[in-house]
XYZ file of N, CA and C in Angstrom:
786
model
N -159.948 49.747 8.351
C -160.214 50.659 9.465
C -159.722 52.049 9.110
N -160.529 53.093 9.350
C -160.104 54.439 9.050
C -158.857 54.814 9.848
N -158.058 55.702 9.242
C -156.870 56.157 9.930
C -157.269 57.000 11.132
N -156.559 56.862 12.286
C -156.923 57.604 13.487
C -156.973 59.104 13.271
N -156.131 59.614 12.365
C -156.100 61.047 12.091
C -157.438 61.515 11.533
N -158.032 60.707 10.666
C -159.332 61.029 10.103
C -159.298 61.954 8.908
N -158.165 62.589 8.598
C -158.093 63.535 7.494
C -157.876 62.789 6.188
N -158.355 63.372 5.063
C -158.115 62.717 3.767
C -156.634 62.511 3.485
N -155.801 63.481 3.841
C -154.367 63.345 3.594
C -153.804 62.123 4.331
N -154.241 61.949 5.588
C -153.764 60.802 6.363
C -154.267 59.487 5.766
N -155.519 59.480 5.300
C -156.073 58.274 4.680
C -155.291 57.901 3.419
N -154.959 58.893 2.619
C -154.232 58.630 1.383
C -152.810 58.168 1.697
N -152.162 58.797 2.681
C -150.804 58.392 3.060
C -150.792 56.956 3.567
N -151.814 56.600 4.357
C -151.902 55.234 4.869
C -152.114 54.238 3.730
N -152.900 54.644 2.721
C -153.142 53.764 1.578
C -151.856 53.531 0.781
N -151.045 54.581 0.640
C -149.773 54.439 -0.068
C -148.859 53.474 0.674
N -148.783 53.616 1.997
C -147.947 52.712 2.787
C -148.454 51.275 2.686
N -149.774 51.118 2.695
C -150.351 49.780 2.600
C -149.995 49.123 1.264
N -150.132 49.865 0.174
C -149.817 49.308 -1.137
C -148.322 49.035 -1.258
N -147.486 49.939 -0.756
C -146.039 49.712 -0.789
C -145.687 48.439 -0.040
N -146.356 48.199 1.092
C -146.115 46.979 1.851
C -146.518 45.742 1.074
N -147.613 45.821 0.330
C -148.051 44.675 -0.473
C -147.054 44.388 -1.612
N -146.585 45.448 -2.268
C -145.606 45.262 -3.339
C -144.322 44.659 -2.771
N -143.912 45.165 -1.619
C -142.713 44.644 -0.973
C -142.878 43.164 -0.632
N -144.043 42.797 -0.115
C -144.312 41.396 0.203
C -144.249 40.516 -1.032
N -144.799 41.013 -2.139
C -144.764 40.236 -3.378
C -143.326 40.071 -3.884
N -142.511 41.111 -3.728
C -141.105 41.008 -4.134
C -140.372 39.948 -3.324
N -140.787 39.793 -2.070
C -140.142 38.822 -1.184
C -140.794 37.455 -1.257
N -141.780 37.300 -2.140
C -142.421 36.010 -2.316
C -143.498 35.703 -1.309
N -144.014 36.747 -0.647
C -145.066 36.544 0.348
C -146.317 37.304 -0.069
N -147.453 36.846 0.407
C -148.699 37.565 0.157
C -149.324 37.216 -1.183
N -150.451 37.879 -1.453
C -151.218 37.659 -2.667
C -150.467 38.220 -3.867
N -150.391 37.452 -4.955
C -149.682 37.940 -6.139
C -150.496 38.990 -6.893
N -151.820 39.010 -6.717
C -152.647 40.043 -7.353
C -152.584 41.297 -6.487
N -151.423 41.919 -6.466
C -151.130 42.978 -5.511
C -152.098 44.150 -5.627
N -152.241 44.694 -6.820
C -153.029 45.911 -6.992
C -154.513 45.629 -6.792
N -155.009 44.564 -7.399
C -156.431 44.248 -7.285
C -156.821 43.975 -5.830
N -156.011 43.201 -5.137
C -156.306 42.894 -3.739
C -156.261 44.154 -2.881
N -155.303 45.011 -3.156
C -155.185 46.272 -2.421
C -156.467 47.095 -2.539
N -156.984 47.207 -3.749
C -158.186 48.022 -3.966
C -159.425 47.332 -3.400
N -159.541 46.030 -3.648
C -160.744 45.306 -3.219
C -160.877 45.222 -1.707
N -159.758 45.167 -1.003
C -159.814 45.017 0.451
C -159.723 46.336 1.201
N -159.605 47.433 0.483
C -159.402 48.729 1.141
C -160.698 49.255 1.749
N -160.608 49.870 2.945
C -161.801 50.494 3.531
C -162.256 51.708 2.728
N -161.334 52.331 2.008
C -161.658 53.482 1.170
C -161.086 53.222 -0.224
N -161.900 52.687 -1.144
C -161.390 52.350 -2.488
C -160.783 53.546 -3.218
N -161.332 54.745 -2.983
C -160.786 55.916 -3.670
C -159.363 56.201 -3.201
N -159.131 56.105 -1.899
C -157.773 56.292 -1.378
C -156.847 55.200 -1.904
N -157.374 53.993 -2.032
C -156.569 52.888 -2.555
C -156.150 53.151 -3.997
N -157.067 53.690 -4.805
C -156.746 54.005 -6.193
C -155.761 55.178 -6.275
N -155.881 56.117 -5.363
C -154.915 57.214 -5.319
C -153.524 56.676 -5.031
N -153.431 55.678 -4.181
C -152.131 55.068 -3.869
C -151.532 54.409 -5.102
N -152.372 53.804 -5.932
C -151.887 53.202 -7.177
C -151.264 54.271 -8.071
N -151.901 55.436 -8.121
C -151.363 56.533 -8.935
C -150.044 57.037 -8.366
N -149.923 57.065 -7.031
C -148.706 57.570 -6.397
C -147.533 56.628 -6.642
N -147.736 55.334 -6.423
C -146.637 54.378 -6.632
C -146.337 54.182 -8.110
N -147.348 54.282 -8.951
C -147.127 54.235 -10.392
C -146.360 53.000 -10.845
N -145.204 53.176 -11.495
C -144.451 52.041 -12.042
C -144.076 50.989 -11.009
N -143.965 51.381 -9.738
C -143.546 50.410 -8.721
C -144.516 49.257 -8.546
N -145.778 49.427 -8.934
C -146.711 48.307 -8.773
C -146.367 47.158 -9.726
N -145.520 47.440 -10.726
C -145.101 46.398 -11.662
C -143.799 45.733 -11.228
N -143.207 46.184 -10.131
C -141.899 45.657 -9.712
C -141.890 44.141 -9.537
N -142.882 43.532 -8.887
C -142.838 42.066 -8.747
C -142.839 41.346 -10.094
N -143.543 41.891 -11.070
C -143.565 41.270 -12.398
C -142.233 41.461 -13.109
N -141.618 42.616 -12.942
C -140.373 42.912 -13.642
C -139.186 42.156 -13.055
N -139.180 41.983 -11.739
C -138.057 41.299 -11.103
C -138.216 39.779 -11.077
N -139.415 39.327 -10.724
C -139.565 37.899 -10.499
C -140.531 37.195 -11.405
N -141.075 37.918 -12.373
C -142.017 37.271 -13.267
C -143.361 36.992 -12.636
N -143.667 37.652 -11.498
C -144.980 37.492 -10.880
C -146.055 37.956 -11.853
N -147.073 37.156 -12.112
C -148.085 37.557 -13.097
C -148.757 38.878 -12.723
N -148.899 39.728 -13.720
C -149.676 40.956 -13.552
C -150.970 40.712 -14.311
N -151.976 40.257 -13.583
C -153.182 39.754 -14.210
C -154.166 40.811 -14.648
N -155.242 40.377 -15.306
C -156.266 41.312 -15.794
C -156.893 42.153 -14.688
N -157.070 41.578 -13.499
C -157.666 42.349 -12.403
C -156.732 43.466 -11.959
N -155.431 43.181 -11.925
C -154.457 44.226 -11.597
C -154.474 45.328 -12.660
N -154.470 44.915 -13.924
C -154.482 45.887 -15.016
C -155.726 46.764 -14.949
N -156.861 46.153 -14.630
C -158.101 46.917 -14.534
C -158.035 47.929 -13.390
N -157.409 47.551 -12.290
C -157.284 48.464 -11.161
C -156.410 49.659 -11.520
N -155.330 49.421 -12.253
C -154.481 50.533 -12.681
C -155.247 51.451 -13.628
N -155.986 50.855 -14.570
C -156.786 51.651 -15.498
C -157.822 52.484 -14.745
N -158.443 51.875 -13.757
C -159.453 52.586 -12.964
C -158.821 53.750 -12.194
N -157.578 53.573 -11.747
C -156.913 54.655 -11.010
C -156.738 55.884 -11.893
N -156.498 55.669 -13.189
C -156.379 56.800 -14.111
C -157.745 57.412 -14.416
N -158.788 56.587 -14.379
C -160.127 57.144 -14.626
C -160.564 58.030 -13.459
N -160.308 57.585 -12.249
C -160.717 58.356 -11.073
C -159.796 59.547 -10.845
N -158.514 59.372 -11.139
C -157.534 60.446 -10.950
C -156.794 60.694 -12.265
N -157.450 61.348 -13.231
C -156.788 61.582 -14.523
C -155.620 62.552 -14.363
N -154.646 62.466 -15.261
C -153.505 63.379 -15.191
C -153.951 64.832 -15.280
N -153.368 65.674 -14.463
C -153.706 67.096 -14.463
C -153.000 67.789 -15.630
N -153.668 68.740 -16.272
C -153.039 69.445 -17.400
C -151.765 70.178 -16.994
N -151.700 70.613 -15.745
C -150.544 71.372 -15.280
C -149.589 70.513 -14.439
N -149.626 69.219 -14.654
C -148.763 68.319 -13.879
C -147.292 68.636 -14.132
N -146.473 68.402 -13.121
C -145.039 68.615 -13.273
C -144.467 67.594 -14.248
N -143.281 67.883 -14.743
C -142.623 66.941 -15.649
C -142.365 65.613 -14.958
N -142.040 65.649 -13.664
C -141.783 64.414 -12.924
C -143.039 63.550 -12.865
N -144.181 64.175 -12.581
C -145.443 63.439 -12.546
C -145.782 62.888 -13.918
N -145.556 63.677 -14.955
C -145.859 63.239 -16.318
C -145.027 62.016 -16.700
N -143.752 62.000 -16.301
C -142.914 60.847 -16.623
C -143.351 59.606 -15.857
N -143.748 59.787 -14.599
C -144.233 58.626 -13.836
C -145.500 58.064 -14.478
N -146.417 58.953 -14.871
C -147.670 58.505 -15.477
C -147.415 57.799 -16.802
N -146.576 58.392 -17.630
C -146.319 57.814 -18.946
C -145.667 56.439 -18.807
N -144.730 56.313 -17.886
C -144.063 55.021 -17.677
C -145.048 53.989 -17.152
N -145.936 54.405 -16.261
C -146.955 53.484 -15.743
C -147.816 52.935 -16.875
N -148.251 53.814 -17.767
C -149.119 53.391 -18.863
C -148.366 52.473 -19.823
N -147.109 52.773 -20.090
C -146.331 51.911 -20.982
C -146.177 50.510 -20.376
N -145.953 50.434 -19.073
C -145.859 49.129 -18.416
C -147.213 48.421 -18.395
N -148.266 49.184 -18.235
C -149.614 48.610 -18.252
C -149.874 47.939 -19.596
N -149.547 48.613 -20.686
C -149.752 48.051 -22.023
C -148.866 46.825 -22.218
N -147.627 46.898 -21.738
C -146.704 45.768 -21.870
C -147.250 44.527 -21.178
N -147.964 44.723 -20.078
C -148.466 43.595 -19.300
C -149.942 43.292 -19.579
N -150.389 43.638 -20.770
C -151.698 43.189 -21.224
C -152.847 44.132 -20.989
N -152.606 45.303 -20.416
C -153.672 46.260 -20.196
C -153.902 47.141 -21.413
N -154.958 47.925 -21.370
C -155.269 48.844 -22.463
C -154.532 50.167 -22.280
N -154.253 50.804 -23.390
C -153.644 52.125 -23.333
C -154.621 53.095 -22.661
N -154.071 54.090 -22.008
C -154.892 55.086 -21.321
C -154.858 56.374 -22.130
N -155.992 56.830 -22.647
C -155.999 58.069 -23.427
C -155.565 59.261 -22.566
N -154.969 60.227 -23.208
C -154.620 61.449 -22.511
C -153.342 61.396 -21.711
N -152.504 60.384 -21.970
C -151.202 60.296 -21.277
C -150.114 60.210 -22.346
N -149.789 61.338 -22.991
C -148.770 61.324 -24.038
C -147.368 61.283 -23.438
N -146.399 60.954 -24.269
C -145.019 61.007 -23.812
C -144.682 62.435 -23.434
N -144.078 62.651 -22.265
C -143.783 64.017 -21.827
C -142.907 64.757 -22.831
N -143.205 66.039 -22.993
C -142.452 66.860 -23.937
C -141.175 67.399 -23.321
N -141.099 67.412 -22.001
C -139.921 67.944 -21.328
C -139.224 66.832 -20.569
N -137.946 67.003 -20.357
C -137.141 65.999 -19.674
C -136.754 66.525 -18.303
N -137.328 65.993 -17.238
C -137.078 66.528 -15.904
C -135.656 66.355 -15.441
N -134.921 65.433 -16.076
C -133.553 65.209 -15.645
C -132.590 66.239 -16.210
N -133.079 67.126 -17.047
C -132.192 68.128 -17.617
C -131.928 69.223 -16.599
N -130.690 69.562 -16.432
C -130.323 70.608 -15.491
C -129.561 71.700 -16.188
N -128.983 72.642 -15.446
C -128.170 73.689 -16.054
C -127.032 73.085 -16.859
N -126.626 73.758 -17.884
C -125.568 73.237 -18.746
C -124.249 73.236 -18.004
N -123.677 72.053 -17.859
C -122.429 71.925 -17.125
C -121.841 70.559 -17.395
N -120.597 70.351 -16.997
C -119.987 69.042 -17.127
C -120.226 68.256 -15.863
N -120.065 66.913 -15.965
C -120.237 66.064 -14.779
C -119.268 66.475 -13.684
N -118.004 66.669 -14.025
C -116.996 66.955 -13.011
C -117.121 68.365 -12.460
N -117.597 69.298 -13.273
C -117.605 70.689 -12.828
C -118.981 71.235 -12.555
N -119.959 70.371 -12.300
C -121.326 70.849 -12.086
C -121.404 71.773 -10.883
N -122.119 72.864 -11.048
C -122.323 73.780 -9.929
C -123.244 73.138 -8.915
N -123.167 73.616 -7.662
C -123.998 73.042 -6.608
C -125.464 73.053 -6.999
N -125.931 74.176 -7.550
C -127.349 74.270 -7.911
C -127.718 73.220 -8.935
N -126.764 72.846 -9.807
C -127.049 71.858 -10.841
C -127.286 70.481 -10.241
N -126.301 69.945 -9.507
C -126.466 68.582 -9.024
C -127.500 68.488 -7.916
N -127.655 69.532 -7.121
C -128.668 69.480 -6.062
C -130.069 69.448 -6.666
N -130.335 70.338 -7.601
C -131.652 70.370 -8.234
C -131.912 69.073 -8.983
N -130.915 68.618 -9.705
C -131.072 67.395 -10.489
C -131.346 66.195 -9.597
N -130.600 66.056 -8.499
C -130.786 64.896 -7.636
C -132.154 64.919 -6.965
N -132.646 66.096 -6.627
C -133.987 66.176 -6.034
C -135.048 65.738 -7.040
N -134.860 66.131 -8.281
C -135.797 65.690 -9.316
C -135.726 64.178 -9.503
N -134.528 63.652 -9.515
C -134.373 62.217 -9.700
C -134.962 61.441 -8.527
N -134.874 61.985 -7.322
C -135.488 61.319 -6.171
C -136.994 61.180 -6.381
N -137.615 62.197 -6.961
C -139.053 62.125 -7.237
C -139.366 61.085 -8.308
N -138.369 60.740 -9.098
C -138.570 59.806 -10.197
C -138.073 58.398 -9.878
N -137.818 58.107 -8.601
C -137.269 56.795 -8.251
C -138.142 55.619 -8.703
N -139.481 55.734 -8.817
C -140.246 54.588 -9.327
C -139.893 54.185 -10.763
N -139.113 55.024 -11.456
C -138.700 54.669 -12.812
C -137.423 53.836 -12.819
N -136.793 53.673 -11.666
C -135.559 52.883 -11.577
C -135.925 51.419 -11.421
N -136.198 50.779 -12.540
C -136.632 49.391 -12.576
C -135.925 48.676 -13.721
N -135.748 47.365 -13.624
C -135.093 46.635 -14.709
C -135.936 46.634 -15.971
N -135.257 46.681 -17.105
C -135.925 46.600 -18.401
C -136.894 47.751 -18.624
N -136.596 48.900 -18.020
C -137.365 50.120 -18.251
C -136.363 51.167 -18.715
N -136.558 51.689 -19.924
C -135.565 52.574 -20.523
C -136.193 53.881 -20.981
N -135.347 54.878 -21.142
C -135.786 56.189 -21.588
C -134.771 57.236 -21.193
N -135.053 58.494 -21.462
C -134.087 59.560 -21.153
C -133.805 59.723 -19.670
N -134.779 59.441 -18.810
C -134.530 59.563 -17.370
C -133.537 58.498 -16.920
N -133.733 57.275 -17.387
C -132.818 56.196 -17.027
C -131.417 56.459 -17.606
N -131.362 57.012 -18.812
C -130.061 57.337 -19.408
C -129.352 58.408 -18.585
N -130.119 59.377 -18.086
C -129.525 60.435 -17.271
C -128.909 59.861 -16.005
N -129.614 58.929 -15.361
C -129.074 58.309 -14.151
C -127.794 57.557 -14.454
N -127.770 56.873 -15.587
C -126.588 56.093 -15.946
C -125.380 56.982 -16.220
N -125.620 58.124 -16.803
C -124.523 58.991 -17.209
C -124.091 59.989 -16.134
N -124.785 60.050 -15.011
C -124.389 61.007 -13.967
C -124.208 60.317 -12.615
N -123.357 59.303 -12.527
C -123.164 58.616 -11.249
C -122.579 59.514 -10.168
N -121.732 60.490 -10.551
C -121.143 61.370 -9.545
C -122.208 62.247 -8.902
N -123.124 62.773 -9.722
C -124.198 63.593 -9.169
C -125.109 62.770 -8.259
N -125.364 61.508 -8.633
C -126.162 60.634 -7.774
C -125.465 60.412 -6.435
N -124.153 60.185 -6.484
C -123.396 59.964 -5.252
C -123.425 61.199 -4.367
N -123.263 62.376 -4.973
C -123.276 63.610 -4.184
C -124.654 63.851 -3.569
N -125.702 63.606 -4.339
C -127.051 63.790 -3.817
C -127.356 62.818 -2.690
N -126.910 61.578 -2.850
C -127.137 60.583 -1.806
C -126.388 60.956 -0.535
N -125.124 61.368 -0.685
C -124.338 61.751 0.485
C -124.967 62.941 1.204
N -125.447 63.905 0.457
C -126.085 65.070 1.075
C -127.327 64.655 1.856
N -128.135 63.784 1.259
C -129.343 63.322 1.947
C -128.992 62.555 3.222
N -127.946 61.752 3.172
C -127.526 61.005 4.359
C -127.064 61.956 5.462
N -126.292 62.973 5.105
C -125.817 63.930 6.100
C -126.979 64.687 6.737
N -128.015 64.925 5.964
C -129.206 65.624 6.472
C -130.187 64.665 7.152
N -129.833 63.405 7.201
C -130.695 62.359 7.754
C -132.061 62.313 7.061
N -132.037 62.648 5.804
C -133.232 62.556 4.968
C -133.206 61.175 4.323
N -133.587 60.167 5.104
C -133.415 58.792 4.659
C -134.323 58.397 3.487
N -135.551 58.910 3.406
C -136.342 58.577 2.216
C -135.678 59.037 0.920
N -135.138 60.265 0.920
C -134.455 60.753 -0.280
C -133.181 59.959 -0.538
N -132.436 59.644 0.520
C -131.226 58.848 0.358
C -131.546 57.496 -0.262
N -132.633 56.866 0.181
C -133.008 55.557 -0.363
C -133.372 55.654 -1.840
N -134.065 56.730 -2.203
C -134.471 56.887 -3.603
C -133.268 57.114 -4.504
N -132.318 57.915 -4.044
C -131.134 58.176 -4.859
C -130.201 56.970 -4.875
N -130.110 56.257 -3.755
C -129.318 55.022 -3.754
C -129.921 54.006 -4.720
N -131.224 54.018 -4.845
C -131.883 53.141 -5.814
C -131.441 53.490 -7.228
N -131.344 54.783 -7.540
C -130.855 55.178 -8.853
C -129.386 54.792 -9.030
N -128.593 54.953 -7.964
C -127.183 54.558 -8.045
C -127.064 53.059 -8.311
N -127.932 52.278 -7.662
C -127.944 50.831 -7.911
C -128.351 50.540 -9.350
N -129.308 51.307 -9.864
C -129.730 51.146 -11.256
C -128.566 51.445 -12.197
N -127.843 52.538 -11.916
C -126.704 52.901 -12.769
C -125.649 51.801 -12.769
N -125.385 51.243 -11.593
C -124.408 50.158 -11.519
C -124.937 48.916 -12.235
N -126.211 48.649 -12.078
C -126.863 47.531 -12.773
C -126.705 47.657 -14.282
N -126.694 48.898 -14.767
C -126.541 49.143 -16.199
C -125.084 49.259 -16.635
N -124.155 49.029 -15.707
C -122.746 48.985 -16.080
C -121.948 50.223 -15.755
N -122.562 51.234 -15.104
C -121.826 52.441 -14.758
C -120.888 52.177 -13.585
N -119.781 52.888 -13.558
C -118.857 52.808 -12.431
C -119.182 53.937 -11.467
N -119.413 53.595 -10.207
C -119.744 54.597 -9.202
C -118.792 54.467 -8.024
N -118.519 55.597 -7.388
C -117.669 55.603 -6.199
C -118.483 55.429 -4.921
N -119.795 55.385 -5.054
C -120.670 55.262 -3.893
C -120.800 53.801 -3.473
N -120.637 53.545 -2.171
C -120.867 52.204 -1.639
C -122.369 52.070 -1.395
N -123.069 51.655 -2.428
C -124.532 51.618 -2.373
C -125.015 50.662 -1.280
N -124.383 49.509 -1.165
C -124.805 48.530 -0.161
C -124.687 49.110 1.247
N -123.614 49.870 1.507
C -123.438 50.467 2.828
C -124.516 51.506 3.102
N -124.866 52.292 2.082
C -125.943 53.276 2.242
C -127.256 52.569 2.571
N -127.536 51.496 1.861
C -128.790 50.775 2.095
C -128.836 50.185 3.499
N -127.712 49.653 3.967
C -127.674 49.116 5.335
C -127.962 50.217 6.354
N -127.376 51.389 6.144
C -127.579 52.495 7.090
C -129.039 52.952 7.077
N -129.617 53.071 5.892
C -131.026 53.486 5.800
C -131.920 52.456 6.473
N -131.635 51.189 6.258
C -132.448 50.136 6.875
C -132.351 50.163 8.399
N -131.198 50.547 8.924
C -131.017 50.593 10.381
C -131.606 51.850 11.008
N -131.519 52.968 10.284
C -131.871 54.248 10.898
C -133.028 54.983 10.219
N -133.533 54.437 9.116
C -134.516 55.173 8.334
C -135.955 54.982 8.730
N -136.210 54.324 9.855
C -137.584 54.140 10.282
C -138.226 52.910 9.668
N -139.526 52.810 9.860
C -140.235 51.589 9.451
C -141.187 51.813 8.284
N -141.044 52.921 7.571
C -141.953 53.198 6.464
C -141.843 52.179 5.354
N -142.986 51.700 4.879
C -142.993 50.667 3.835
C -142.468 51.202 2.510
N -142.715 52.484 2.230
C -142.281 53.006 0.941
C -140.756 53.100 0.880
N -140.119 53.541 1.955
C -138.663 53.578 1.984
C -138.095 52.163 1.946
N -138.745 51.239 2.653
C -138.307 49.839 2.618
C -138.408 49.275 1.208
N -139.430 49.699 0.471
C -139.572 49.239 -0.916
C -138.436 49.776 -1.771
N -138.074 51.038 -1.587
C -136.960 51.607 -2.347
C -135.663 50.855 -2.064
N -135.394 50.564 -0.805
C -134.147 49.864 -0.476
C -134.167 48.433 -1.006
N -135.322 47.784 -0.945
C -135.417 46.408 -1.449
C -135.185 46.365 -2.955
N -135.772 47.317 -3.681
C -135.570 47.355 -5.130
C -134.125 47.663 -5.458
N -133.515 48.570 -4.685
C -132.098 48.873 -4.899
C -131.241 47.623 -4.735
N -131.517 46.820 -3.709
C -130.744 45.589 -3.500
C -130.942 44.618 -4.664
N -132.165 44.501 -5.134
C -132.425 43.603 -6.259
C -131.708 44.072 -7.519
N -131.628 45.390 -7.709
C -130.913 45.917 -8.866
C -129.421 45.615 -8.774
N -128.875 45.695 -7.559
C -127.460 45.379 -7.382
C -127.172 43.915 -7.702
N -128.139 43.048 -7.423
C -127.946 41.611 -7.597
C -128.295 41.123 -8.998
N -129.128 41.864 -9.703
C -129.645 41.368 -10.983
C -128.608 41.494 -12.089
N -128.387 40.431 -12.859
C -127.459 40.523 -13.995
C -128.100 41.308 -15.132
N -127.324 42.146 -15.742
C -127.829 42.908 -16.887
C -126.640 43.360 -17.721
N -126.322 42.655 -18.811
C -125.198 43.086 -19.651
C -125.430 44.508 -20.139
N -124.463 45.405 -19.953
C -124.649 46.794 -20.377
C -124.762 46.922 -21.883
N -125.644 47.836 -22.310
C -125.758 48.133 -23.726
C -124.583 49.010 -24.141
N -124.148 48.928 -25.404
C -123.033 49.778 -25.835
C -123.299 51.254 -25.610
N -124.565 51.671 -25.762
C -124.893 53.089 -25.597
C -124.940 53.507 -24.143
N -124.811 52.549 -23.221
C -124.918 52.862 -21.805
C -123.598 53.299 -21.183
N -122.485 53.238 -21.953
C -121.215 53.604 -21.355
C -121.245 55.051 -20.899
N -120.891 55.308 -19.645
C -120.917 56.689 -19.155
C -119.992 57.581 -19.974
N -120.473 58.747 -20.309
C -119.707 59.725 -21.071
C -119.487 60.921 -20.172
N -118.263 61.126 -19.732
C -117.962 62.225 -18.832
C -117.431 63.454 -19.557
N -117.501 63.463 -20.869
C -117.018 64.615 -21.627
C -118.038 65.735 -21.553
N -117.593 66.997 -21.776
C -118.543 68.112 -21.753
C -119.608 67.925 -22.810
N -120.811 68.359 -22.515
C -121.899 68.249 -23.472
C -122.760 69.502 -23.383
N -123.485 69.818 -24.443
C -124.179 71.096 -24.512
C -125.457 71.188 -23.714
N -125.909 70.126 -23.080
C -127.158 70.210 -22.337
C -127.935 68.929 -22.469
N -129.204 68.940 -22.056
C -130.016 67.749 -22.157
C -130.012 66.954 -20.889
N -130.582 65.753 -20.890
C -130.799 65.000 -19.667
C -129.534 64.566 -18.979
N -128.401 64.486 -19.705
C -127.181 64.062 -19.054
C -126.244 65.225 -18.794
N -126.716 66.440 -18.980
C -125.843 67.602 -18.779
C -125.592 67.857 -17.312
């Protein structure tokens, strides 16, 4: 059924919420396991449905990464089709480029074909002004945390790269960003940053943030949006999932000259 608003923006937003709800259901063991294919095939507007696949990106693989839910050929084809209908823009932001690249890498891992024209991003969005973890200027951690919130679909188990390393090495900045979002009652951003904090803890980082308490508060006061619910659900799964830390994952709080963990 078309969205009551009738505008393309409303249709696309509704499609994103619908797909997020399907992914969430699959994580909880309910609904059709062919999440992406069913989402597209049953959608009143297939184009909006494919746009939603591009928006959620890596998150459509969450049921497979957490619970081993099969990511079948029909799902892979739907993801590939989403890139054909909505190819990456040449002027895409670094955050968008990282989401796209991670999506394609997961697609290949789960039996899909590589997507031409999606190279590894040349820039690292997690890089901020040169500073130490303890002495970061407000502009540094605020800008960095906002960028990381946009990259929350990359906070998944067994997904590695410079963005994930940045989250692991900057738990204090994640805590500050989450606290700021909570004070501003910006619950979607708080959920995304709490998800990164859960990822950092999952990877062995020590954090002063009570992630579980943040998630409880967001669940009580953050509304009924499926996308925020998906972020909180993934954060909880990350807190619960065993993952022996890699030696290179130990947080380094010493001064450094720049880069994704600066």
